[in-house]
Amino acid sequence: NAGVTQTPKFRVLKTGQSMTLLCAQDMNHEYMYWYRQDPGMGLRLIHYSVGEGTTAKGEVPDGYNVSRLKKQNFLLGLESAAPSQTSVYFCASAPIAGGRETQYFGPGTRLLVL
Amino acid sequence: EDQVTQSPEALRLQEGESSSLNCSYTVSGLRGLFWYRQDPGKGPEFLFTLYSAGEEKEKERLKATLTKKESFLHITAPKPEDSATYLCAVQEISSGSARQLTFGSGTQLTVLP
C-alpha cells in the first residue's frame, strides 16, 4: 500500500507556463483534497472532490482547476502560473466513515514560479 | 468564520522536559479536532482525532485533550525524535459532505539532547 503519492516532487516554472500536479491514492477513498502550504499561513484548501467525477472549490481556488476522472486520481492544474503560486502543494484523501473521516496526506510537491 | 490558533509558534525543550501545545478554535459546531505531525519536507502525518469535550487520546509520549474551546497536546518526557511541527485542524459540522479541515499555523517543536 503506497497510500497517497504525488507527482512531481519538485518543479520550477516560469510565469505564464502551465502544469498539472498528479495525486494518486490506492486506499479506495471517496474524498480527495488539494491544499497549499505557505509559511505562517497553515494549510489552505484549494479544491476538493467527494467522489469520482465531482469537484468543488475550497478556500483559495483562483488560478487552479481540478479534475477527478478516476476515483484514485485527482489532478490539479495551473493554466498560467504566477509567482504567487509558489508554494508546497499537498494532496489528501479520506474514506467515507459516517462523519468520522480522517484525511491522509501525500508527501507534497514543491513548486517555484519565477 | 472558523478560526484555529496554535500557540506557541515555536517551542524548544530539553530532552525529558514535559510541556504542552495549545490549539484554540472558534467554530459554530465542532465535528472533530485533528492533530497531525509534520517533519521537514514531508506531508502531515495523522496523530489523533477528538470528537467531544472531555475526550482524551494517547500515543507513546503524546496525549491530546479537548475542551469546548481548545485542545492541548501534552508531551511527556520528550525525545529528540519528537522534534517536528505539530498541526491542529478542525472539522465543522456545517462542512457537510466535504468534510473539509481548517488548519492552524502549527507549533514547531525542537527537543534538544
PDB file of N, CA, C and O in Angstrom, chain B residues 37-108:
ATOM      1  N   ARG B  37       1.331  15.524  12.804  1.00  0.00           N
ATOM      2  CA  ARG B  37       2.749  15.815  12.955  1.00  0.00           C
ATOM      3  C   ARG B  37       3.333  15.995  11.559  1.00  0.00           C
ATOM      4  O   ARG B  37       3.030  15.209  10.649  1.00  0.00           O
ATOM      5  N   GLN B  38       4.179  17.008  11.382  1.00  0.00           N
ATOM      6  CA  GLN B  38       4.805  17.218  10.077  1.00  0.00           C
ATOM      7  C   GLN B  38       6.304  17.379  10.248  1.00  0.00           C
ATOM      8  O   GLN B  38       6.769  18.308  10.914  1.00  0.00           O
ATOM      9  N   ASP B  39       7.048  16.500   9.628  1.00  0.00           N
ATOM     10  CA  ASP B  39       8.506  16.587   9.605  1.00  0.00           C
ATOM     11  C   ASP B  39       8.936  17.426   8.420  1.00  0.00           C
ATOM     12  O   ASP B  39       8.211  17.497   7.406  1.00  0.00           O
ATOM     13  N   PRO B  40      10.107  18.069   8.495  1.00  0.00           N
ATOM     14  CA  PRO B  40      10.560  18.943   7.400  1.00  0.00           C
ATOM     15  C   PRO B  40      10.576  18.221   6.069  1.00  0.00           C
ATOM     16  O   PRO B  40      11.096  17.102   5.953  1.00  0.00           O
ATOM     17  N   GLY B  41       9.984  18.849   5.058  1.00  0.00           N
ATOM     18  CA  GLY B  41       9.995  18.292   3.720  1.00  0.00           C
ATOM     19  C   GLY B  41       9.038  17.133   3.500  1.00  0.00           C
ATOM     20  O   GLY B  41       9.098  16.471   2.459  1.00  0.00           O
ATOM     21  N   LYS B  42       8.147  16.886   4.457  1.00  0.00           N
ATOM     22  CA  LYS B  42       7.213  15.768   4.336  1.00  0.00           C
ATOM     23  C   LYS B  42       5.771  16.232   4.520  1.00  0.00           C
ATOM     24  O   LYS B  42       5.507  17.359   4.932  1.00  0.00           O
ATOM     25  N   GLY B  43       4.836  15.344   4.231  1.00  0.00           N
ATOM     26  CA  GLY B  43       3.436  15.661   4.422  1.00  0.00           C
ATOM     27  C   GLY B  43       2.998  15.432   5.856  1.00  0.00           C
ATOM     28  O   GLY B  43       3.657  14.699   6.606  1.00  0.00           O
ATOM     29  N   PRO B  44       1.890  16.050   6.262  1.00  0.00           N
ATOM     30  CA  PRO B  44       1.374  15.829   7.616  1.00  0.00           C
ATOM     31  C   PRO B  44       1.034  14.358   7.856  1.00  0.00           C
ATOM     32  O   PRO B  44       0.465  13.704   6.992  1.00  0.00           O
ATOM     33  N   GLU B  45       1.373  13.906   9.054  1.00  0.00           N
ATOM     34  CA  GLU B  45       1.098  12.528   9.464  1.00  0.00           C
ATOM     35  C   GLU B  45       0.057  12.549  10.564  1.00  0.00           C
ATOM     36  O   GLU B  45       0.224  13.215  11.584  1.00  0.00           O
ATOM     37  N   PHE B  46      -1.018  11.806  10.381  1.00  0.00           N
ATOM     38  CA  PHE B  46      -2.128  11.809  11.332  1.00  0.00           C
ATOM     39  C   PHE B  46      -1.702  11.260  12.696  1.00  0.00           C
ATOM     40  O   PHE B  46      -1.019  10.226  12.775  1.00  0.00           O
ATOM     41  N   LEU B  47      -2.134  11.965  13.757  1.00  0.00           N
ATOM     42  CA  LEU B  47      -1.885  11.507  15.121  1.00  0.00           C
ATOM     43  C   LEU B  47      -3.183  11.111  15.825  1.00  0.00           C
ATOM     44  O   LEU B  47      -3.332   9.976  16.258  1.00  0.00           O
ATOM     45  N   PHE B  48      -4.097  12.082  15.990  1.00  0.00           N
ATOM     46  CA  PHE B  48      -5.314  11.862  16.765  1.00  0.00           C
ATOM     47  C   PHE B  48      -6.497  12.598  16.169  1.00  0.00           C
ATOM     48  O   PHE B  48      -6.322  13.605  15.515  1.00  0.00           O
ATOM     49  N   THR B  49      -7.692  12.083  16.485  1.00  0.00           N
ATOM     50  CA  THR B  49      -8.919  12.835  16.301  1.00  0.00           C
ATOM     51  C   THR B  49      -9.682  12.823  17.623  1.00  0.00           C
ATOM     52  O   THR B  49      -9.797  11.779  18.272  1.00  0.00           O
ATOM     53  N   LEU B  50     -10.204  13.993  17.993  1.00  0.00           N
ATOM     54  CA  LEU B  50     -11.035  14.126  19.190  1.00  0.00           C
ATOM     55  C   LEU B  50     -12.386  14.655  18.756  1.00  0.00           C
ATOM     56  O   LEU B  50     -12.468  15.571  17.928  1.00  0.00           O
ATOM     57  N   TYR B  51     -13.472  14.087  19.334  1.00  0.00           N
ATOM     58  CA  TYR B  51     -14.794  14.435  18.832  1.00  0.00           C
ATOM     59  C   TYR B  51     -15.658  15.194  19.844  1.00  0.00           C
ATOM     60  O   TYR B  51     -16.586  15.897  19.435  1.00  0.00           O
ATOM     61  N   SER B  52     -15.377  15.040  21.147  1.00  0.00           N
ATOM     62  CA  SER B  52     -16.235  15.698  22.114  1.00  0.00           C
ATOM     63  C   SER B  52     -15.427  16.158  23.321  1.00  0.00           C
ATOM     64  O   SER B  52     -14.382  15.570  23.650  1.00  0.00           O
ATOM     65  N   ALA B  53     -15.907  17.226  23.956  1.00  0.00           N
ATOM     66  CA  ALA B  53     -15.227  17.789  25.115  1.00  0.00           C
ATOM     67  C   ALA B  53     -15.057  16.732  26.195  1.00  0.00           C
ATOM     68  O   ALA B  53     -15.985  15.966  26.479  1.00  0.00           O
ATOM     69  N   GLY B  54     -13.858  16.690  26.762  1.00  0.00           N
ATOM     70  CA  GLY B  54     -13.550  15.713  27.784  1.00  0.00           C
ATOM     71  C   GLY B  54     -12.832  14.489  27.250  1.00  0.00           C
ATOM     72  O   GLY B  54     -12.278  13.701  28.013  1.00  0.00           O
ATOM     73  N   GLU B  55     -12.820  14.331  25.942  1.00  0.00           N
ATOM     74  CA  GLU B  55     -12.177  13.174  25.337  1.00  0.00           C
ATOM     75  C   GLU B  55     -10.660  13.323  25.399  1.00  0.00           C
ATOM     76  O   GLU B  55     -10.129  14.423  25.273  1.00  0.00           O
ATOM     77  N   GLU B  56      -9.968  12.218  25.606  1.00  0.00           N
ATOM     78  CA  GLU B  56      -8.514  12.185  25.642  1.00  0.00           C
ATOM     79  C   GLU B  56      -8.028  10.993  24.815  1.00  0.00           C
ATOM     80  O   GLU B  56      -8.684   9.946  24.794  1.00  0.00           O
ATOM     81  N   LYS B  57      -6.880  11.174  24.160  1.00  0.00           N
ATOM     82  CA  LYS B  57      -6.258  10.080  23.424  1.00  0.00           C
ATOM     83  C   LYS B  57      -4.756  10.129  23.644  1.00  0.00           C
ATOM     84  O   LYS B  57      -4.184  11.219  23.755  1.00  0.00           O
ATOM     85  N   GLU B  58      -4.137   8.953  23.681  1.00  0.00           N
ATOM     86  CA  GLU B  58      -2.704   8.868  23.947  1.00  0.00           C
ATOM     87  C   GLU B  58      -2.006   8.013  22.903  1.00  0.00           C
ATOM     88  O   GLU B  58      -2.578   7.048  22.367  1.00  0.00           O
ATOM     89  N   LYS B  59      -0.754   8.384  22.651  1.00  0.00           N
ATOM     90  CA  LYS B  59       0.091   7.596  21.766  1.00  0.00           C
ATOM     91  C   LYS B  59       1.525   7.842  22.195  1.00  0.00           C
ATOM     92  O   LYS B  59       2.042   8.946  22.041  1.00  0.00           O
ATOM     93  N   GLU B  60       2.126   6.837  22.770  1.00  0.00           N
ATOM     94  CA  GLU B  60       3.502   6.922  23.272  1.00  0.00           C
ATOM     95  C   GLU B  60       3.621   8.105  24.226  1.00  0.00           C
ATOM     96  O   GLU B  60       2.953   8.141  25.258  1.00  0.00           O
ATOM     97  N   ARG B  61       4.432   9.102  23.903  1.00  0.00           N
ATOM     98  CA  ARG B  61       4.670  10.228  24.797  1.00  0.00           C
ATOM     99  C   ARG B  61       3.669  11.364  24.593  1.00  0.00           C
ATOM    100  O   ARG B  61       3.765  12.400  25.256  1.00  0.00           O
ATOM    101  N   LEU B  62       2.736  11.192  23.703  1.00  0.00           N
ATOM    102  CA  LEU B  62       1.770  12.244  23.370  1.00  0.00           C
ATOM    103  C   LEU B  62       0.396  11.930  23.945  1.00  0.00           C
ATOM    104  O   LEU B  62      -0.064  10.795  23.907  1.00  0.00           O
ATOM    105  N   LYS B  63      -0.244  12.990  24.437  1.00  0.00           N
ATOM    106  CA  LYS B  63      -1.616  12.872  24.926  1.00  0.00           C
ATOM    107  C   LYS B  63      -2.379  14.108  24.496  1.00  0.00           C
ATOM    108  O   LYS B  63      -1.961  15.231  24.775  1.00  0.00           O
ATOM    109  N   ALA B  64      -3.513  13.896  23.823  1.00  0.00           N
ATOM    110  CA  ALA B  64      -4.334  15.004  23.353  1.00  0.00           C
ATOM    111  C   ALA B  64      -5.608  15.070  24.169  1.00  0.00           C
ATOM    112  O   ALA B  64      -6.223  14.045  24.470  1.00  0.00           O
ATOM    113  N   THR B  65      -6.000  16.312  24.526  1.00  0.00           N
ATOM    114  CA  THR B  65      -7.231  16.532  25.277  1.00  0.00           C
ATOM    115  C   THR B  65      -8.053  17.600  24.587  1.00  0.00           C
ATOM    116  O   THR B  65      -7.526  18.410  23.799  1.00  0.00           O
ATOM    117  N   LEU B  66      -9.357  17.620  24.877  1.00  0.00           N
ATOM    118  CA  LEU B  66     -10.263  18.542  24.197  1.00  0.00           C
ATOM    119  C   LEU B  66     -11.255  19.154  25.188  1.00  0.00           C
ATOM    120  O   LEU B  66     -11.844  18.441  26.012  1.00  0.00           O
ATOM    121  N   THR B  67     -11.397  20.494  25.084  1.00  0.00           N
ATOM    122  CA  THR B  67     -12.476  21.185  25.781  1.00  0.00           C
ATOM    123  C   THR B  67     -13.360  21.842  24.724  1.00  0.00           C
ATOM    124  O   THR B  67     -13.113  21.677  23.530  1.00  0.00           O
ATOM    125  N   LYS B  68     -14.330  22.627  25.153  1.00  0.00           N
ATOM    126  CA  LYS B  68     -15.235  23.240  24.184  1.00  0.00           C
ATOM    127  C   LYS B  68     -14.587  24.377  23.404  1.00  0.00           C
ATOM    128  O   LYS B  68     -15.126  24.829  22.390  1.00  0.00           O
ATOM    129  N   LYS B  69     -13.422  24.848  23.866  1.00  0.00           N
ATOM    130  CA  LYS B  69     -12.784  25.979  23.195  1.00  0.00           C
ATOM    131  C   LYS B  69     -11.363  25.706  22.747  1.00  0.00           C
ATOM    132  O   LYS B  69     -10.799  26.469  21.967  1.00  0.00           O
ATOM    133  N   GLU B  70     -10.743  24.632  23.274  1.00  0.00           N
ATOM    134  CA  GLU B  70      -9.353  24.399  22.942  1.00  0.00           C
ATOM    135  C   GLU B  70      -8.962  22.937  23.115  1.00  0.00           C
ATOM    136  O   GLU B  70      -9.679  22.153  23.752  1.00  0.00           O
ATOM    137  N   SER B  71      -7.816  22.636  22.541  1.00  0.00           N
ATOM    138  CA  SER B  71      -7.232  21.312  22.692  1.00  0.00           C
ATOM    139  C   SER B  71      -5.777  21.479  23.090  1.00  0.00           C
ATOM    140  O   SER B  71      -5.124  22.456  22.709  1.00  0.00           O
ATOM    141  N   PHE B  72      -5.299  20.529  23.875  1.00  0.00           N
ATOM    142  CA  PHE B  72      -3.903  20.526  24.272  1.00  0.00           C
ATOM    143  C   PHE B  72      -3.249  19.239  23.797  1.00  0.00           C
ATOM    144  O   PHE B  72      -3.862  18.170  23.831  1.00  0.00           O
ATOM    145  N   LEU B  73      -2.002  19.382  23.363  1.00  0.00           N
ATOM    146  CA  LEU B  73      -1.187  18.209  23.061  1.00  0.00           C
ATOM    147  C   LEU B  73      -0.066  18.196  24.100  1.00  0.00           C
ATOM    148  O   LEU B  73       0.819  19.050  24.082  1.00  0.00           O
ATOM    149  N   HIS B  74      -0.171  17.263  25.022  1.00  0.00           N
ATOM    150  CA  HIS B  74       0.808  17.154  26.101  1.00  0.00           C
ATOM    151  C   HIS B  74       1.920  16.210  25.656  1.00  0.00           C
ATOM    152  O   HIS B  74       1.649  15.113  25.152  1.00  0.00           O
ATOM    153  N   ILE B  75       3.152  16.650  25.862  1.00  0.00           N
ATOM    154  CA  ILE B  75       4.299  15.820  25.500  1.00  0.00           C
ATOM    155  C   ILE B  75       5.060  15.513  26.784  1.00  0.00           C
ATOM    156  O   ILE B  75       5.595  16.427  27.427  1.00  0.00           O
ATOM    157  N   THR B  76       5.096  14.236  27.114  1.00  0.00           N
ATOM    158  CA  THR B  76       5.726  13.798  28.368  1.00  0.00           C
ATOM    159  C   THR B  76       7.106  13.226  28.081  1.00  0.00           C
ATOM    160  O   THR B  76       7.250  12.354  27.230  1.00  0.00           O
ATOM    161  N   ALA B  77       8.106  13.768  28.798  1.00  0.00           N
ATOM    162  CA  ALA B  77       9.489  13.295  28.658  1.00  0.00           C
ATOM    163  C   ALA B  77       9.889  13.174  27.201  1.00  0.00           C
ATOM    164  O   ALA B  77      10.232  12.074  26.717  1.00  0.00           O
ATOM    165  N   PRO B  78       9.837  14.270  26.445  1.00  0.00           N
ATOM    166  CA  PRO B  78      10.113  14.192  25.016  1.00  0.00           C
ATOM    167  C   PRO B  78      11.539  13.781  24.697  1.00  0.00           C
ATOM    168  O   PRO B  78      12.466  13.996  25.489  1.00  0.00           O
ATOM    169  N   LYS B  79      11.674  13.213  23.496  1.00  0.00           N
ATOM    170  CA  LYS B  79      12.975  12.811  22.970  1.00  0.00           C
ATOM    171  C   LYS B  79      13.270  13.627  21.714  1.00  0.00           C
ATOM    172  O   LYS B  79      12.344  14.176  21.102  1.00  0.00           O
ATOM    173  N   PRO B  80      14.524  13.696  21.300  1.00  0.00           N
ATOM    174  CA  PRO B  80      14.857  14.473  20.090  1.00  0.00           C
ATOM    175  C   PRO B  80      14.026  14.069  18.867  1.00  0.00           C
ATOM    176  O   PRO B  80      13.708  14.926  18.036  1.00  0.00           O
ATOM    177  N   GLU B  81      13.660  12.799  18.767  1.00  0.00           N
ATOM    178  CA  GLU B  81      12.876  12.364  17.612  1.00  0.00           C
ATOM    179  C   GLU B  81      11.431  12.886  17.625  1.00  0.00           C
ATOM    180  O   GLU B  81      10.704  12.725  16.641  1.00  0.00           O
ATOM    181  N   ASP B  82      11.024  13.523  18.701  1.00  0.00           N
ATOM    182  CA  ASP B  82       9.716  14.167  18.749  1.00  0.00           C
ATOM    183  C   ASP B  82       9.744  15.547  18.096  1.00  0.00           C
ATOM    184  O   ASP B  82       8.699  16.193  17.942  1.00  0.00           O
ATOM    185  N   SER B  83      10.923  16.014  17.729  1.00  0.00           N
ATOM    186  CA  SER B  83      11.054  17.314  17.060  1.00  0.00           C
ATOM    187  C   SER B  83      10.314  17.284  15.734  1.00  0.00           C
ATOM    188  O   SER B  83      10.537  16.403  14.901  1.00  0.00           O
ATOM    189  N   ALA B  84       9.415  18.233  15.554  1.00  0.00           N
ATOM    190  CA  ALA B  84       8.585  18.309  14.348  1.00  0.00           C
ATOM    191  C   ALA B  84       7.671  19.524  14.502  1.00  0.00           C
ATOM    192  O   ALA B  84       7.662  20.178  15.541  1.00  0.00           O
ATOM    193  N   THR B  85       6.908  19.801  13.454  1.00  0.00           N
ATOM    194  CA  THR B  85       5.833  20.789  13.565  1.00  0.00           C
ATOM    195  C   THR B  85       4.535  20.045  13.812  1.00  0.00           C
ATOM    196  O   THR B  85       4.217  19.075  13.108  1.00  0.00           O
ATOM    197  N   TYR B  86       3.800  20.482  14.818  1.00  0.00           N
ATOM    198  CA  TYR B  86       2.535  19.844  15.165  1.00  0.00           C
ATOM    199  C   TYR B  86       1.389  20.756  14.715  1.00  0.00           C
ATOM    200  O   TYR B  86       1.330  21.931  15.083  1.00  0.00           O
ATOM    201  N   LEU B  87       0.523  20.169  13.904  1.00  0.00           N
ATOM    202  CA  LEU B  87      -0.588  20.916  13.310  1.00  0.00           C
ATOM    203  C   LEU B  87      -1.908  20.490  13.939  1.00  0.00           C
ATOM    204  O   LEU B  87      -2.141  19.305  14.178  1.00  0.00           O
ATOM    205  N   CYS B  88      -2.752  21.484  14.157  1.00  0.00           N
ATOM    206  CA  CYS B  88      -4.102  21.249  14.664  1.00  0.00           C
ATOM    207  C   CYS B  88      -5.082  21.651  13.565  1.00  0.00           C
ATOM    208  O   CYS B  88      -4.840  22.629  12.822  1.00  0.00           O
ATOM    209  N   ALA B  89      -6.171  20.909  13.434  1.00  0.00           N
ATOM    210  CA  ALA B  89      -7.176  21.243  12.426  1.00  0.00           C
ATOM    211  C   ALA B  89      -8.560  20.909  12.974  1.00  0.00           C
ATOM    212  O   ALA B  89      -8.708  19.973  13.754  1.00  0.00           O
ATOM    213  N   VAL B  90      -9.557  21.681  12.551  1.00  0.00           N
ATOM    214  CA  VAL B  90     -10.919  21.417  12.977  1.00  0.00           C
ATOM    215  C   VAL B  90     -11.791  21.118  11.768  1.00  0.00           C
ATOM    216  O   VAL B  90     -11.564  21.621  10.673  1.00  0.00           O
ATOM    217  N   GLN B  91     -12.773  20.300  12.011  1.00  0.00           N
ATOM    218  CA  GLN B  91     -13.788  19.983  11.004  1.00  0.00           C
ATOM    219  C   GLN B  91     -15.123  20.400  11.596  1.00  0.00           C
ATOM    220  O   GLN B  91     -15.505  19.936  12.678  1.00  0.00           O
ATOM    221  N   GLU B  92     -15.795  21.286  10.877  1.00  0.00           N
ATOM    222  CA  GLU B  92     -17.048  21.834  11.374  1.00  0.00           C
ATOM    223  C   GLU B  92     -18.220  21.012  10.875  1.00  0.00           C
ATOM    224  O   GLU B  92     -18.189  20.452   9.774  1.00  0.00           O
ATOM    225  N   ILE B  93     -19.262  20.943  11.666  1.00  0.00           N
ATOM    226  CA  ILE B  93     -20.462  20.199  11.276  1.00  0.00           C
ATOM    227  C   ILE B  93     -21.033  20.735   9.976  1.00  0.00           C
ATOM    228  O   ILE B  93     -21.461  19.971   9.108  1.00  0.00           O
ATOM    229  N   SER B  94     -20.970  22.054   9.785  1.00  0.00           N
ATOM    230  CA  SER B  94     -21.546  22.659   8.583  1.00  0.00           C
ATOM    231  C   SER B  94     -20.721  22.409   7.335  1.00  0.00           C
ATOM    232  O   SER B  94     -21.117  22.835   6.243  1.00  0.00           O
ATOM    233  N   SER B  95     -19.558  21.723   7.471  1.00  0.00           N
ATOM    234  CA  SER B  95     -18.770  21.410   6.273  1.00  0.00           C
ATOM    235  C   SER B  95     -19.498  20.391   5.407  1.00  0.00           C
ATOM    236  O   SER B  95     -19.114  20.148   4.271  1.00  0.00           O
ATOM    237  N   GLY B  96     -20.542  19.793   5.942  1.00  0.00           N
ATOM    238  CA  GLY B  96     -21.377  18.901   5.160  1.00  0.00           C
ATOM    239  C   GLY B  96     -20.612  17.737   4.579  1.00  0.00           C
ATOM    240  O   GLY B  96     -19.740  17.171   5.225  1.00  0.00           O
ATOM    241  N   SER B  97     -20.913  17.394   3.329  1.00  0.00           N
ATOM    242  CA  SER B  97     -20.301  16.230   2.718  1.00  0.00           C
ATOM    243  C   SER B  97     -18.832  16.462   2.393  1.00  0.00           C
ATOM    244  O   SER B  97     -18.099  15.530   2.145  1.00  0.00           O
ATOM    245  N   ALA B  98     -18.373  17.709   2.402  1.00  0.00           N
ATOM    246  CA  ALA B  98     -16.996  17.998   2.033  1.00  0.00           C
ATOM    247  C   ALA B  98     -16.008  17.526   3.089  1.00  0.00           C
ATOM    248  O   ALA B  98     -14.879  17.182   2.774  1.00  0.00           O
ATOM    249  N   ARG B  99     -16.450  17.537   4.360  1.00  0.00           N
ATOM    250  CA  ARG B  99     -15.576  17.110   5.467  1.00  0.00           C
ATOM    251  C   ARG B  99     -14.258  17.892   5.477  1.00  0.00           C
ATOM    252  O   ARG B  99     -13.220  17.357   5.826  1.00  0.00           O
ATOM    253  N   GLN B 100     -14.298  19.149   5.053  1.00  0.00           N
ATOM    254  CA  GLN B 100     -13.043  19.884   4.930  1.00  0.00           C
ATOM    255  C   GLN B 100     -12.499  20.311   6.279  1.00  0.00           C
ATOM    256  O   GLN B 100     -13.232  20.459   7.246  1.00  0.00           O
ATOM    257  N   LEU B 101     -11.169  20.470   6.342  1.00  0.00           N
ATOM    258  CA  LEU B 101     -10.470  20.843   7.559  1.00  0.00           C
ATOM    259  C   LEU B 101      -9.989  22.287   7.472  1.00  0.00           C
ATOM    260  O   LEU B 101      -9.599  22.759   6.401  1.00  0.00           O
ATOM    261  N   THR B 102     -10.006  22.963   8.626  1.00  0.00           N
ATOM    262  CA  THR B 102      -9.389  24.276   8.754  1.00  0.00           C
ATOM    263  C   THR B 102      -8.204  24.128   9.689  1.00  0.00           C
ATOM    264  O   THR B 102      -8.371  23.694  10.836  1.00  0.00           O
ATOM    265  N   PHE B 103      -7.014  24.479   9.190  1.00  0.00           N
ATOM    266  CA  PHE B 103      -5.775  24.238   9.925  1.00  0.00           C
ATOM    267  C   PHE B 103      -5.291  25.486  10.651  1.00  0.00           C
ATOM    268  O   PHE B 103      -5.480  26.617  10.188  1.00  0.00           O
ATOM    269  N   GLY B 104      -4.612  25.263  11.777  1.00  0.00           N
ATOM    270  CA  GLY B 104      -3.820  26.297  12.403  1.00  0.00           C
ATOM    271  C   GLY B 104      -2.458  26.369  11.730  1.00  0.00           C
ATOM    272  O   GLY B 104      -2.144  25.565  10.854  1.00  0.00           O
ATOM    273  N   SER B 105      -1.644  27.340  12.166  1.00  0.00           N
ATOM    274  CA  SER B 105      -0.333  27.556  11.541  1.00  0.00           C
ATOM    275  C   SER B 105       0.746  26.618  12.086  1.00  0.00           C
ATOM    276  O   SER B 105       1.838  26.580  11.541  1.00  0.00           O
ATOM    277  N   GLY B 106       0.435  25.913  13.163  1.00  0.00           N
ATOM    278  CA  GLY B 106       1.379  24.932  13.674  1.00  0.00           C
ATOM    279  C   GLY B 106       2.274  25.436  14.790  1.00  0.00           C
ATOM    280  O   GLY B 106       2.480  26.643  14.959  1.00  0.00           O
ATOM    281  N   THR B 107       2.806  24.492  15.568  1.00  0.00           N
ATOM    282  CA  THR B 107       3.833  24.760  16.575  1.00  0.00           C
ATOM    283  C   THR B 107       5.063  23.959  16.206  1.00  0.00           C
ATOM    284  O   THR B 107       4.988  22.738  16.059  1.00  0.00           O
ATOM    285  N   GLN B 108       6.178  24.656  16.035  1.00  0.00           N
ATOM    286  CA  GLN B 108       7.434  23.979  15.700  1.00  0.00           C
ATOM    287  C   GLN B 108       8.137  23.599  16.994  1.00  0.00           C
ATOM    288  O   GLN B 108       8.601  24.460  17.739  1.00  0.00           O
TER     289      GLN B 108
END
